[in-house]
Coordinates of C-alpha atoms in Angstrom, one line a residue:
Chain A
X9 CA -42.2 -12.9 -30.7
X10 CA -40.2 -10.7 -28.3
X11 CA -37.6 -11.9 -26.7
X12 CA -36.4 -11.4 -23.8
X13 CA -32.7 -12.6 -22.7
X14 CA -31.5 -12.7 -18.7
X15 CA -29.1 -9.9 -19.3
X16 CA -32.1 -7.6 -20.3
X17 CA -29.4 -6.2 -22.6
X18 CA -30.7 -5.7 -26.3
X19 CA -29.7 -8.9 -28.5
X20 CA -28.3 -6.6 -31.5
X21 CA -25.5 -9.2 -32.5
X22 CA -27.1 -12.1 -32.1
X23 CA -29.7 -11.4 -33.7
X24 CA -27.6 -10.4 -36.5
X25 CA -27.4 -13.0 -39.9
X26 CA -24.5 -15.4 -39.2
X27 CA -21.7 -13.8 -41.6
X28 CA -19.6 -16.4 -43.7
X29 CA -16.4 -16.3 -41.3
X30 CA -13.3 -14.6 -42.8
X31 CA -9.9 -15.4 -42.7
X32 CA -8.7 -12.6 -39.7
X33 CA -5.6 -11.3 -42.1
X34 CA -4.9 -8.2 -39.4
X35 CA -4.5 -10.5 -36.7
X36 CA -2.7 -13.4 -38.8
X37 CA 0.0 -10.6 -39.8
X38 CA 0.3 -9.2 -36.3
X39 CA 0.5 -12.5 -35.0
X40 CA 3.4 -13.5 -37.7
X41 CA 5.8 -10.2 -36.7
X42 CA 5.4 -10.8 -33.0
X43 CA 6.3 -14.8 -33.7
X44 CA 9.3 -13.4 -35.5
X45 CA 9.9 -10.3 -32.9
X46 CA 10.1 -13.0 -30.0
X47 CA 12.2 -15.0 -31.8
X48 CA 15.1 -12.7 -32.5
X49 CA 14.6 -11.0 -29.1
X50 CA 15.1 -14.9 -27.5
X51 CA 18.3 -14.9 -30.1
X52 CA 19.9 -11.6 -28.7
X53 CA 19.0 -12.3 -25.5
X54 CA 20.7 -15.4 -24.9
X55 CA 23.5 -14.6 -28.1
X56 CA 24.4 -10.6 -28.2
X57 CA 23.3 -9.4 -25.0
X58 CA 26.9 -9.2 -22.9
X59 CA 26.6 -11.0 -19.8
X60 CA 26.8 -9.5 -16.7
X61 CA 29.9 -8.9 -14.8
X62 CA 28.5 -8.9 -11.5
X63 CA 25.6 -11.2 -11.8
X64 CA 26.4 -13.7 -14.4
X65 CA 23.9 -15.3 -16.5
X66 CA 20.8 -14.5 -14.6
X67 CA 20.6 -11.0 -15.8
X68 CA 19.4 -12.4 -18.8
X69 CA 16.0 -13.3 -16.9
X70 CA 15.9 -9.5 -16.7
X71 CA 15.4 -8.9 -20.6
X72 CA 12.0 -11.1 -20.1
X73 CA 11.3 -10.0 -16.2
X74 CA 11.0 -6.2 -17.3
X75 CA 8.5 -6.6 -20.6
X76 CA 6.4 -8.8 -18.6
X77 CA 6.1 -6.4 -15.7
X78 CA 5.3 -3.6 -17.9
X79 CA 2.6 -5.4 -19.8
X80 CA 1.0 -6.5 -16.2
X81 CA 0.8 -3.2 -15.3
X82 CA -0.6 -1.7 -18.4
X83 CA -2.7 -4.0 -18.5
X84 CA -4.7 -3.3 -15.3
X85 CA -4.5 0.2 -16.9
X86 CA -6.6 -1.1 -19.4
X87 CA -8.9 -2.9 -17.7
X88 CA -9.2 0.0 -15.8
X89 CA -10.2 2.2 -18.6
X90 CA -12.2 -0.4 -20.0
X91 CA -14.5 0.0 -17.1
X92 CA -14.4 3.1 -16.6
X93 CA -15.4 4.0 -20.3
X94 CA -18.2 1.0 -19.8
X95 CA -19.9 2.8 -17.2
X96 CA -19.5 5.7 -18.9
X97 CA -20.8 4.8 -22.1
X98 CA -22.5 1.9 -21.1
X99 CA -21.3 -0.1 -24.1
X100 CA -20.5 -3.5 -23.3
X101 CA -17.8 -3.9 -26.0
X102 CA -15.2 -2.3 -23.4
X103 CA -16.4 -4.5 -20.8
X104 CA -15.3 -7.4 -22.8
X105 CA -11.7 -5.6 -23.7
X106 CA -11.6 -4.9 -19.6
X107 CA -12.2 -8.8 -19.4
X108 CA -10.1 -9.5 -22.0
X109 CA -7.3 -7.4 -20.7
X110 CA -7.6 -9.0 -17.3
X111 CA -6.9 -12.5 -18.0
X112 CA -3.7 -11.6 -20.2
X113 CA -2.5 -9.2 -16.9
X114 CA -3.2 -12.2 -14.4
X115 CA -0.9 -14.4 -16.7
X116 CA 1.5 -11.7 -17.2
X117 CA 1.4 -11.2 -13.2
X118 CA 2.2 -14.4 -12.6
X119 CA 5.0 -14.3 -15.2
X120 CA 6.4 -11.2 -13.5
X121 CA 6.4 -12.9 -9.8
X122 CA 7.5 -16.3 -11.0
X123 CA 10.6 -14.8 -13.6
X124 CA 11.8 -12.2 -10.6
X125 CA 11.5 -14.9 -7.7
X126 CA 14.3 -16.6 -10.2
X127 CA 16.7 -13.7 -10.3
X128 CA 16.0 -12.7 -6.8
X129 CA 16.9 -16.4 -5.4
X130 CA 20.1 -16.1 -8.1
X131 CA 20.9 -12.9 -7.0
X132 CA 19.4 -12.0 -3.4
X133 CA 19.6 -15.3 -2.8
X134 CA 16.4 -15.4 -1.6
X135 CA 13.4 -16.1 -3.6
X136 CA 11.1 -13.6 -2.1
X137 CA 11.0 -10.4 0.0
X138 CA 8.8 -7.7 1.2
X139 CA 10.1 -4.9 -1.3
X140 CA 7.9 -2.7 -2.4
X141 CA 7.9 -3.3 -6.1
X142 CA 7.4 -7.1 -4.9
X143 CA 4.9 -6.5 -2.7
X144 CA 3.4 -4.3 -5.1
X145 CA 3.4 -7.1 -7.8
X146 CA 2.3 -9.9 -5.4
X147 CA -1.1 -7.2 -4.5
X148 CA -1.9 -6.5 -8.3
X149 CA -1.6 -10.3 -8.6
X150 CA -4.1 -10.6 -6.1
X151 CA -6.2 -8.1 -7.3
X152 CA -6.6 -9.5 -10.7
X153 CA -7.4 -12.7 -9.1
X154 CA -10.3 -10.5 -6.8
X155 CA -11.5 -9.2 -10.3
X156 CA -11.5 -12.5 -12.2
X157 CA -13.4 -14.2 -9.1
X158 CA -15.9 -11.7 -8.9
X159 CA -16.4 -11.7 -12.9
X160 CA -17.3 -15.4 -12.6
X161 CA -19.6 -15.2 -9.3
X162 CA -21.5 -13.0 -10.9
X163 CA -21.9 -14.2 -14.0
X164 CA -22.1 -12.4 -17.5
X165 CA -24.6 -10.2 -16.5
X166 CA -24.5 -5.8 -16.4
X167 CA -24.3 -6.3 -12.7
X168 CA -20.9 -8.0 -13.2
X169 CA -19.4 -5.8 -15.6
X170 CA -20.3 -2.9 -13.3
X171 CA -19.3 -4.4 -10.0
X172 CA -15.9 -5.3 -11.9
X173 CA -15.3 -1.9 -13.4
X174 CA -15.9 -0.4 -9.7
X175 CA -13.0 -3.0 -8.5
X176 CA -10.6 -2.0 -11.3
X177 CA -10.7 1.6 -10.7
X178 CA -10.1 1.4 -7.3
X179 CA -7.6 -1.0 -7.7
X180 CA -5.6 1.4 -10.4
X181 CA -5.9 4.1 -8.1
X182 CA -4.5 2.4 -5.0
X183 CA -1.8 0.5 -6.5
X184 CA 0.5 3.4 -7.1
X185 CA -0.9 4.7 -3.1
X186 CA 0.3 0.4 -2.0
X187 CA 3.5 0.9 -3.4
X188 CA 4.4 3.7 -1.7
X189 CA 3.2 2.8 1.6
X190 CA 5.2 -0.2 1.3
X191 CA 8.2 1.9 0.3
X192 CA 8.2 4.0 3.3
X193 CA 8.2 0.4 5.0
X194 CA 11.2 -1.0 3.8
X195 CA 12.4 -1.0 0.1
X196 CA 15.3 -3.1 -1.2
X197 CA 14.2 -3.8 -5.2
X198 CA 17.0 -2.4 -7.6
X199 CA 16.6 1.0 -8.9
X200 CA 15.5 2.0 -12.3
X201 CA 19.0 2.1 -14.1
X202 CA 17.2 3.6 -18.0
X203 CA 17.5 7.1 -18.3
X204 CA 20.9 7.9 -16.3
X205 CA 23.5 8.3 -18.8
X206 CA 26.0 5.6 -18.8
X207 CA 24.7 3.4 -16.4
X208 CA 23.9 0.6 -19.2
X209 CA 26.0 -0.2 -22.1
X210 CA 24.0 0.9 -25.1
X211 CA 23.5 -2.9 -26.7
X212 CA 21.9 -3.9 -23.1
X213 CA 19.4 -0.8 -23.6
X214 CA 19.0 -2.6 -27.3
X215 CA 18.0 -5.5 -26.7
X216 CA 16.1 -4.8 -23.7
X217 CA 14.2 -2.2 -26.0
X218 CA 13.6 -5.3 -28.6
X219 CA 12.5 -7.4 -26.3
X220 CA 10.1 -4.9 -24.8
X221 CA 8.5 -4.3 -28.1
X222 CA 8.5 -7.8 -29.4
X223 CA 6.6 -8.8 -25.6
X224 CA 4.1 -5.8 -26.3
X225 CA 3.3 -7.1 -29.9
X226 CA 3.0 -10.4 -28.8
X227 CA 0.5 -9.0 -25.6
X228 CA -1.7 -7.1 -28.5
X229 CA -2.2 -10.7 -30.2
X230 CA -3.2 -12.4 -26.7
X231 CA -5.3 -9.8 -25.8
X232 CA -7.3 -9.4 -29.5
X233 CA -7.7 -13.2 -29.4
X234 CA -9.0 -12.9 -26.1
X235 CA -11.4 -9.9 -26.5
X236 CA -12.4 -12.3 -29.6
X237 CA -13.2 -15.7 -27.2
X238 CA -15.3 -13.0 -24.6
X239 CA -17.2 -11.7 -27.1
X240 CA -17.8 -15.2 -28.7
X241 CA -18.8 -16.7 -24.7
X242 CA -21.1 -13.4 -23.9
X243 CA -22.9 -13.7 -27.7
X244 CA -23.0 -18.0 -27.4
X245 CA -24.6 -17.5 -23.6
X246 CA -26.9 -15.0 -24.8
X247 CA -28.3 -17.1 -27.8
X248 CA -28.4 -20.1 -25.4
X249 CA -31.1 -17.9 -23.3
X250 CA -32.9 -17.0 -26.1
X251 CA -33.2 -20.7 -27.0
X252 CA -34.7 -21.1 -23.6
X253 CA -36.9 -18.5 -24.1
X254 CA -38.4 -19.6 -27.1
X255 CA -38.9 -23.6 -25.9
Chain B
X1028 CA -33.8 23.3 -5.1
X1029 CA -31.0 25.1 -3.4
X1030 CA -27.6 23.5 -2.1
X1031 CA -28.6 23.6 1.0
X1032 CA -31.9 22.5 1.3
X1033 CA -30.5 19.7 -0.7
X1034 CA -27.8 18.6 1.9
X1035 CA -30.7 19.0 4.5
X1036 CA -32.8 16.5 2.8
X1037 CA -29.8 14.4 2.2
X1038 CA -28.9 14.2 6.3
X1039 CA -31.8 13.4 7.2
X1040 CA -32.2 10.9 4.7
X1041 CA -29.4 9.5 5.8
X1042 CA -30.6 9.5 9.3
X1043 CA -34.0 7.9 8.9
X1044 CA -31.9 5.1 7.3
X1045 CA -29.2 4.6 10.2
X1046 CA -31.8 5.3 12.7
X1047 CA -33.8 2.1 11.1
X1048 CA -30.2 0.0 11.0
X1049 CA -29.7 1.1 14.6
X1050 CA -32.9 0.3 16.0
X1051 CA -32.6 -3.3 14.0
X1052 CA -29.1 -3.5 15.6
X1053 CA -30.6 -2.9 18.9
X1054 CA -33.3 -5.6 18.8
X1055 CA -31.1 -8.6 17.4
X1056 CA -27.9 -7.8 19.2
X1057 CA -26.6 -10.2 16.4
X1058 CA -23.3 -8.4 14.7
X1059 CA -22.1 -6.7 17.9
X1060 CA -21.7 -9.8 19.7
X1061 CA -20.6 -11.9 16.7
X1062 CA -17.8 -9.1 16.2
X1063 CA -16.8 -8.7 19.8
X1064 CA -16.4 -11.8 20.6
X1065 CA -14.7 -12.9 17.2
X1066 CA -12.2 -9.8 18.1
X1067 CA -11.5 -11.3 21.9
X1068 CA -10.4 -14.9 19.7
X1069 CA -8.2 -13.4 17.9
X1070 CA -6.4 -11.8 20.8
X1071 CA -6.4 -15.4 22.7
X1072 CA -5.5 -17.3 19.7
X1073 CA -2.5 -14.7 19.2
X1074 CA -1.8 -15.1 22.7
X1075 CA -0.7 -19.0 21.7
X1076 CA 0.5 -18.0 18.1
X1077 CA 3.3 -15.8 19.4
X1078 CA 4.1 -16.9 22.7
X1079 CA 4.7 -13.3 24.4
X1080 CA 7.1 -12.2 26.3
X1081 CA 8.4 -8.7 27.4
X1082 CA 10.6 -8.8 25.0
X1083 CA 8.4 -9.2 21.7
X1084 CA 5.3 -7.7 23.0
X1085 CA 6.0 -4.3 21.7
X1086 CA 6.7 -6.0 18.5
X1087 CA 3.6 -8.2 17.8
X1088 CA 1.1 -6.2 19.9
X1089 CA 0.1 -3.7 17.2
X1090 CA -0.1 -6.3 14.5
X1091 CA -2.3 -8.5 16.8
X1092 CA -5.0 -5.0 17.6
X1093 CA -5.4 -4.9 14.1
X1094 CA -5.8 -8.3 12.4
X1095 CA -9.1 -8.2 15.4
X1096 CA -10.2 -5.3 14.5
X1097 CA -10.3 -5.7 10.7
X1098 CA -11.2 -9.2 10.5
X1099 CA -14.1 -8.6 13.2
X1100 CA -14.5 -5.4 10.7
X1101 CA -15.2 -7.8 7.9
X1102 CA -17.8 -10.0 9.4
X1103 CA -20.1 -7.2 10.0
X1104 CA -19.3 -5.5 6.8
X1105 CA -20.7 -9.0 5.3
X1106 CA -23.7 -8.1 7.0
X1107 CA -24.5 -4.8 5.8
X1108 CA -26.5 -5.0 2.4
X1109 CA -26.8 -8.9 2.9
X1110 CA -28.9 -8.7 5.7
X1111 CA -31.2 -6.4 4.0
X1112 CA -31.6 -8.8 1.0
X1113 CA -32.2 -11.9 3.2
X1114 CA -35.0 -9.6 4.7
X1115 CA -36.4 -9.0 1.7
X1116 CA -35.7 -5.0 2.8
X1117 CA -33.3 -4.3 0.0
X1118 CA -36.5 -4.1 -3.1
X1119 CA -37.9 -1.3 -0.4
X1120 CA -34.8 0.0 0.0
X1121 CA -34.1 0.7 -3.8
X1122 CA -37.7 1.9 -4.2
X1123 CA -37.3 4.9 -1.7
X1124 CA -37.2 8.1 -3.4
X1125 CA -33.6 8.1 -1.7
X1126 CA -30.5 9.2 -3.7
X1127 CA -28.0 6.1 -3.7
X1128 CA -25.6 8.3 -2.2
X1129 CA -27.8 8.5 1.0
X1130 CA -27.6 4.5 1.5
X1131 CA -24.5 4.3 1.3
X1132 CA -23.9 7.6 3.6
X1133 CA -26.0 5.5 6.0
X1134 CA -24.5 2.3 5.9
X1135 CA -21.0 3.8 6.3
X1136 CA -22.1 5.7 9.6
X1137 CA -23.9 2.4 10.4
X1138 CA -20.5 0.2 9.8
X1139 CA -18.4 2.9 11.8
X1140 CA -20.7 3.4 14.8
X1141 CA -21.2 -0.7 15.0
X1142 CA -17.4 -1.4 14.2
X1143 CA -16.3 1.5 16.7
X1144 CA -18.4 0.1 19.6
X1145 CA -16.5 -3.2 19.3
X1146 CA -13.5 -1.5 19.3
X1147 CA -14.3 0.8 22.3
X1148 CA -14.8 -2.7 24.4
X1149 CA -12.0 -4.6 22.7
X1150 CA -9.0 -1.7 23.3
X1151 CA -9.3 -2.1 27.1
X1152 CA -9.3 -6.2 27.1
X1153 CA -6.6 -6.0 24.7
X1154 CA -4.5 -4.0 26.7
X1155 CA -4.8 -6.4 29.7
X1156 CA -4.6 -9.7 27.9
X1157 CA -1.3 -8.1 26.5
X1158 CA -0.5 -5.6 29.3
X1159 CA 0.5 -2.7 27.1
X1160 CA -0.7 0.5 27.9
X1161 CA -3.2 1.8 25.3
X1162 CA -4.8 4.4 27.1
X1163 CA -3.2 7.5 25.5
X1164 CA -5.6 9.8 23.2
X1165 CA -2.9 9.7 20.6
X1166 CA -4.4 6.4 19.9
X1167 CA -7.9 7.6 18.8
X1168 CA -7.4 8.8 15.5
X1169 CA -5.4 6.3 14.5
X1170 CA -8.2 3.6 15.6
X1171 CA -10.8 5.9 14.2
X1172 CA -9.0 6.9 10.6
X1173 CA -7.7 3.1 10.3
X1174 CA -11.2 2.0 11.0
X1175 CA -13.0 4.6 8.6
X1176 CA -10.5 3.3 6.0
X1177 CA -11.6 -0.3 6.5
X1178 CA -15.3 0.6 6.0
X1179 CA -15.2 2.3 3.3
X1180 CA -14.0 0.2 1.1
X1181 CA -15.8 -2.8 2.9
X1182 CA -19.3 -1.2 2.6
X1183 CA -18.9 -0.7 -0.8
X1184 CA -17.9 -4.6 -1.8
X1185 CA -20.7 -5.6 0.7
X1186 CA -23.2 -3.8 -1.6
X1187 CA -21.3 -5.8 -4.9
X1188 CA -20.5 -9.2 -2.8
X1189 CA -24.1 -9.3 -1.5
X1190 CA -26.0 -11.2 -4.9
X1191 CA -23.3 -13.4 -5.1
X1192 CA -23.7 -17.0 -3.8
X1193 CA -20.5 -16.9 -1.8
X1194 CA -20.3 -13.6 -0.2
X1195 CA -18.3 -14.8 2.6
X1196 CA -15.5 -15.8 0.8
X1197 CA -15.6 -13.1 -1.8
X1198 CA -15.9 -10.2 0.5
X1199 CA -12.0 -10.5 2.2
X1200 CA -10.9 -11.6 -1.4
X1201 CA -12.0 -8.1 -2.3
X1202 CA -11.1 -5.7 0.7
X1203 CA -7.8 -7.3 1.8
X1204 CA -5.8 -5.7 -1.2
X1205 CA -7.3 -2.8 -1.6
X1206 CA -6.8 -2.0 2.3
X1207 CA -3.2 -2.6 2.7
X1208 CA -2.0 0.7 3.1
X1209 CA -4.2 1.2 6.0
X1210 CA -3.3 -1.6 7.6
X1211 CA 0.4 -1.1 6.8
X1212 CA 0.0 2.8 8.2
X1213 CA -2.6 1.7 11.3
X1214 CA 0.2 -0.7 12.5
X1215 CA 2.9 1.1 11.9
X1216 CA 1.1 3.9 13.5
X1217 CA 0.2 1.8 16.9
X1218 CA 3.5 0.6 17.0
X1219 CA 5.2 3.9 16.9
X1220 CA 3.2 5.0 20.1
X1221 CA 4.5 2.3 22.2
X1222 CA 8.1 2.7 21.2
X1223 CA 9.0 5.7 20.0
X1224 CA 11.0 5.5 16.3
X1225 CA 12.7 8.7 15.1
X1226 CA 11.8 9.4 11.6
X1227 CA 8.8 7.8 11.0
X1228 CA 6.9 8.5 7.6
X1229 CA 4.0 10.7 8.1
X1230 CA 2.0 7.6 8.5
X1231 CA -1.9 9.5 9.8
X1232 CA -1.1 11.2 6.5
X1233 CA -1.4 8.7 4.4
X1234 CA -4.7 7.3 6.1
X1235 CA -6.1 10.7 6.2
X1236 CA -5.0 10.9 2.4
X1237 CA -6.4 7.3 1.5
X1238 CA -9.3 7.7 3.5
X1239 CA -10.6 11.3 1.5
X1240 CA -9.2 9.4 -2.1
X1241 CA -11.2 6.0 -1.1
X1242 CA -14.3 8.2 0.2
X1243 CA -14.8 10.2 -3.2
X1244 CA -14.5 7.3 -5.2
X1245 CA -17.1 5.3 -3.3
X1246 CA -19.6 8.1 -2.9
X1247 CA -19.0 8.3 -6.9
X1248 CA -19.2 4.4 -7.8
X1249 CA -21.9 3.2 -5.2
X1250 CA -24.8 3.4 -7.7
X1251 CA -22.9 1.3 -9.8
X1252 CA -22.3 -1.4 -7.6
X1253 CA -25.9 -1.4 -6.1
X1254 CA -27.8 -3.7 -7.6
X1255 CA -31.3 -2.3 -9.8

């Protein structure tokens, strides 16, 4: 008999023979190098990185305050893209990465806020204020929290995945325009110190490099393990309407 | 077809539609008064929030225009696709041989002329309640490019919050982060016209600039959003 699922989107995997499952050997290996990345990025962080002369031991916080902020921020790229290739191609394997990508950024978000709300009260002595990289962090927060929220009010349908990818691209666009409106408003945040020549001992840029690549490694297994449990919830929800169908 | 014959099918397109949210506007009076009058609370409860004085006014004046305006902005924005699916409308709506882009053109002009209205009876009641003068025309475009800013991007989630069960709630959750720079630029704006601040950022600039950005993308994503 036909069948006919809510989504009205074709039921090519599920319909597929179940496969015997394999053992995931990519992910297992990339898993295993970002376990042992992190860990000797935690060991120079706390062991060879020098410590600060001015701030003390709280610039340590910034060897895990920057990879996390850069991994937030690519990450609404992604989602971004994600979308915007799904309503190009209408192929609902980037709608799950998009997904996917934005529940690993709203984690990493809240890592960013919650990690440089530590410094700031070490160093500002304040724990929070209207900067415009903070602000900027606090609105991308929110706006993977908007995304998320409308994901799950709308349910898994095309509707969803559309209204979302409409939400991420505007948000990707006006995040950079945010930022600088609330720059020209007041700005206090610390300046970008990579690039100008001697403004870092080389073994801070070191580690900081490590620790960014260890952090991106590690993001690439949340967010394949992720991708993997949407896909698994959009196929397990799809079968469970066919069951209805057919009773 | 040629260009232009195509753009005059699209106006008046857009016009049958607006004319028909206009004249359903007129007969149930129901989102202008709901929105004025939700703008005058927010004026009177400000009134109490920030206990003004000479002193402050100039400060928490501008900030106190536009919280009214946007969140009075909001509640009608809920209304404007919602209203046509509790009507039953919206099936009809979709079925008109209309290009999407036309709805939306319509319920933007709609939004504006309806949100604009309020604001045209609000701005002199503000001005009293907080006796600030107002009255200058430098204050149009600002009120008129914040506003265009706010319903934009409100229409379009209205169109995407409207088949969701809680629409109410979703709908702010949605247009409050994207619109911060027009509200940061609107107030900043406002509050530069009643004290003068040397060196201001080119603040109608960046509304002009968000509002073209924000228009393109919505006139691009609408059909996306709409549900088929």
């Amino acid at each position: 008999m036909a069948v006919i699922n809510k989504t009205g989107a074709p039921l090519q995997e599920a319909a597929a023979p179940m496969r015997r499952p394999t053992l995931p050997i990519a992910s297992l290996l990339l898993g295993a190098l970002a376990f042992v990345g992190m860990m000797i990025s935690i060991w120079v962080i706390f062991l060879y990185a020098p410590t600060d002369a001015i701030e003390g031991l709280s610039q340590r916080i910034f060897y895990f305050h920057v990879p996390v902020a850069w991994l937030a921020m690519l990450s609404f790229v992604i989602v971004a893209l994600g979308g915007a290739v799904y309503l190009w191609r209408e192929d609902e394997r980037w709608d799950w990465l998009a997904l996917a990508a934005a529940e690993a950024g709203a984690i990493f978000t809240t890592l960013t806020l919650v990690t440089g709300s530590l410094w700031g009260r070490a160093t500002w002595g304040t724990w929070w204020t209207w900067d415009a990289r903070l602000t900027t962090s606090l609105i991308l927060w929110f706006l993977y929290i908007a995304y998320l929220m409308l994901r799950s009010y709308l349910g898994k349908t095309s509707t969803s995945a559309r209204a979302g990818a409409v939400l991420a691209i505007l948000g990707v666009i006006d995040v950079p325009i945010i930022y600088e409106s609330v720059n020209w408003w007041r700005t206090l945040h610390p300046a970008a110190e990579i690039g100008t020549p001697g403004a870092l001992p080389p073994s801070v840029v070191l580690v900081l490099m490590l620790s960014l690549a260890s952090f991106t490694l590690f993001y690439c297994v949340l967010l394949i393990q992720l991708y993997q449990l949407v896909r698994l919830q959009h196929l397990t929800s799809r079968l469970r309407a066919r069951l209805q169908v057919v009773d | 077809m040629s260009t232009l014959s195509t753009l005059r099918l699209l106006c008046s397109q857009v016009l049958a539609i607006l004319g028909k949210d206009i004249r359903y506007e007129l007969r149930s009076k129901q989102t202008w008064l709901g929105m004025g009058l939700f703008a005058l609370l927010v004026f009177v409860i400000f009134n109490f929030a920030f206990d003004l004085r000479v002193e402050n006014r100039a400060a928490v004046a501008p900030g106190a225009l536009w919280v009214a305006f946007v969140f009075a902005s909001l509640l009608g924005l809920g209304r404007t696709i919602a209203a046509e699916r509790e009507g039953g409308s919206l099936d009809r709506l979709l079925l008109c041989p209309v290009d999407r882009r036309a709805i939306y053109l319509a319920k933007l002009l709609g939004n504006l002329l309806f949100i604009g209205v309020v604001e045209l009876v609000a701005l002199p009641i503000f001005a009293a309640l907080f006796s600030v003068p107002l009255f200058s025309g430098e204050l149009l475009p600002i009120v008129l490019l914040g506003t265009l800013g706010v319903a934009i991007i409100g229409t379009l989630f209205s169109a995407m919050t409207a088949a969701t069960r809680a629409r109410e709630l979703l709908l702010p959750l949605l247009v409050f982060p994207l619109i911060v720079p027009v509200v940061i630029a609107a107030v900043r704006a406002t509050g530069a016209l009643m004290i003068a601040a040397p060196d201001e950022p080119p603040w109608l600039g960046l509304l002009t600039a968000f509002d073209v950005i924000f228009f393109s993308l919505a006139l691009l994503t609408f059909s996306y959003v709409i549900e088929e």
